[in-house]
XYZ file of C-alpha atoms in Angstrom:
172
model
C 0.000 0.000 0.000
C 1.189 3.492 -0.809
C 2.123 6.436 1.370
C -0.345 9.174 2.133
C -2.753 7.069 4.191
C -4.596 9.423 6.479
C -7.286 9.190 9.106
C -9.529 12.095 10.041
C -11.515 12.285 13.260
C -14.295 14.834 13.804
C -14.805 16.173 17.339
C -17.045 19.158 17.972
C -17.718 20.925 21.241
C -21.265 21.910 20.387
C -22.689 18.472 19.554
C -25.873 17.647 21.445
C -25.246 13.929 21.770
C -22.833 13.245 23.300
C -22.645 16.659 24.945
C -18.875 16.664 24.555
C -16.286 14.291 23.178
C -14.080 14.923 26.226
C -15.933 13.095 29.033
C -14.357 9.984 30.481
C -15.215 6.591 29.055
C -13.713 3.202 30.041
C -10.257 3.480 31.633
C -10.811 7.219 32.132
C -9.915 7.999 28.505
C -11.919 10.445 26.426
C -13.602 9.295 23.235
C -11.035 11.297 21.275
C -8.133 9.508 23.017
C -9.609 6.059 22.327
C -9.897 7.018 18.668
C -6.382 8.469 18.423
C -4.791 5.452 20.116
C -6.570 3.033 17.776
C -5.379 5.095 14.812
C -1.765 5.117 16.029
C -1.863 1.346 16.564
C -3.041 0.762 12.989
C -0.447 -0.816 10.746
C -1.701 1.069 7.694
C -2.327 4.667 8.779
C 0.516 7.156 8.333
C -1.159 10.259 9.689
C -3.950 11.161 12.120
C -5.745 14.482 11.666
C -8.334 15.958 14.005
C -11.126 18.246 12.820
C -12.460 20.235 15.769
C -13.321 23.676 17.079
C -12.847 22.786 20.748
C -9.554 23.939 22.303
C -9.661 21.330 25.080
C -10.165 18.481 22.616
C -7.457 19.920 20.352
C -5.015 20.123 23.270
C -5.685 16.507 24.271
C -5.393 15.343 20.651
C -2.030 17.064 20.202
C -0.820 15.603 23.507
C -1.555 12.137 22.084
C 0.248 12.806 18.802
C -2.666 13.720 16.568
C -2.183 16.533 14.050
C -4.524 19.529 14.161
C -3.467 21.562 11.101
C -6.693 23.620 11.006
C -9.753 24.507 13.077
C -13.189 23.452 11.950
C -15.252 26.532 11.004
C -18.370 27.453 12.990
C -20.747 26.515 10.174
C -19.499 22.913 10.403
C -20.030 22.440 14.154
C -23.782 22.892 14.222
C -25.982 20.127 15.625
C -27.301 19.276 12.162
C -23.927 19.191 10.363
C -23.281 15.764 8.806
C -19.902 14.138 9.523
C -19.348 13.972 5.775
C -19.325 17.785 5.549
C -16.635 17.961 8.244
C -14.661 15.252 6.445
C -14.876 17.038 3.084
C -13.678 20.248 4.748
C -10.741 18.353 6.273
C -9.807 16.901 2.882
C -9.730 20.407 1.391
C -7.294 21.509 4.117
C -4.598 18.839 3.719
C -2.337 17.755 0.900
C -3.059 14.789 -1.334
C -3.635 11.327 0.046
C -3.991 7.778 -1.255
C -6.989 7.052 0.909
C -8.769 8.453 3.938
C -10.302 6.655 6.897
C -12.965 8.453 8.929
C -12.600 7.481 12.597
C -15.655 8.713 14.447
C -14.907 9.273 18.142
C -18.364 8.028 19.109
C -17.206 4.472 18.267
C -14.609 3.967 21.021
C -14.750 0.163 20.968
C -13.204 0.090 17.503
C -9.652 -1.261 17.694
C -6.617 -0.977 15.422
C -7.292 -4.513 14.185
C -10.776 -3.429 13.070
C -9.246 -0.530 11.131
C -6.580 -2.714 9.534
C -8.977 -5.530 8.618
C -11.261 -3.007 6.940
C -8.399 -1.422 4.982
C -7.112 -4.817 3.802
C -10.622 -5.885 2.772
C -11.139 -2.571 0.973
C -7.968 -3.050 -1.093
C -8.515 -6.760 -1.695
C -12.024 -6.167 -3.048
C -11.112 -3.118 -5.141
C -13.593 -0.889 -3.370
C -14.098 2.826 -3.819
C -15.648 3.262 -0.370
C -16.123 1.146 2.713
C -18.163 1.457 5.911
C -18.139 -0.681 9.028
C -21.436 -2.018 10.329
C -22.676 -4.074 13.245
C -25.444 -6.628 13.106
C -28.474 -5.540 15.095
C -30.388 -7.873 17.367
C -33.655 -6.025 16.642
C -35.116 -6.593 13.172
C -36.032 -3.338 11.390
C -39.423 -4.929 10.808
C -40.133 -4.286 14.497
C -39.077 -0.624 14.476
C -41.696 2.105 14.815
C -41.746 5.886 14.910
C -43.599 7.783 17.630
C -46.101 10.243 16.188
C -46.994 13.594 17.739
C -50.217 12.091 19.096
C -48.181 9.296 20.795
C -49.293 6.570 18.405
C -46.725 4.206 16.945
C -46.323 3.819 13.200
C -44.256 0.968 11.697
C -41.238 2.125 9.726
C -41.737 -0.636 7.159
C -44.892 -1.453 5.226
C -46.975 -4.339 6.527
C -45.895 -6.711 3.734
C -42.221 -6.045 4.588
C -42.589 -6.920 8.266
C -41.718 -10.238 9.881
C -43.846 -11.547 12.727
C -41.027 -13.626 14.204
C -37.378 -12.653 14.626
C -36.369 -15.966 13.013
C -38.228 -14.949 9.841
C -36.476 -11.587 9.554
C -33.353 -11.232 7.388
C -30.048 -10.349 9.036
C -29.883 -6.582 9.519
C -26.997 -4.159 10.012
């Protein structure tokens, strides 16, 4: 694999959920630290870049060897800003790269082996994009939305729903 393999991690102070990316999680590490450590342990990532507006998160990231070559602008730290917009902004700020891995800090149980396995699979299968998923134990056929009048409405149409979990297809 070539040089220029970068990982970007978005952390914003103003996110509603979680309220901050700095609070302690297992072992007293912040979500940002878990993410940075997994990135550093990856066999295939050459560079870790943080996209954030929060000085405390930036300070912690730099302490753990993550680059912060720019600050995320205010219009990209709103509650409704998609991660992809922050990632695209980050890509505009750094030099060329062979590939980019988005490491979201809200997935702290991801390990370096997960990152590396995904990268190897991506290259082996000739992909243009890759996303990690987890199988859910609740079939989407059982999922409902709560209406304003407190009634439940199924997300899927009746003919798409399974009555028994065993009859439902595997879902991710």
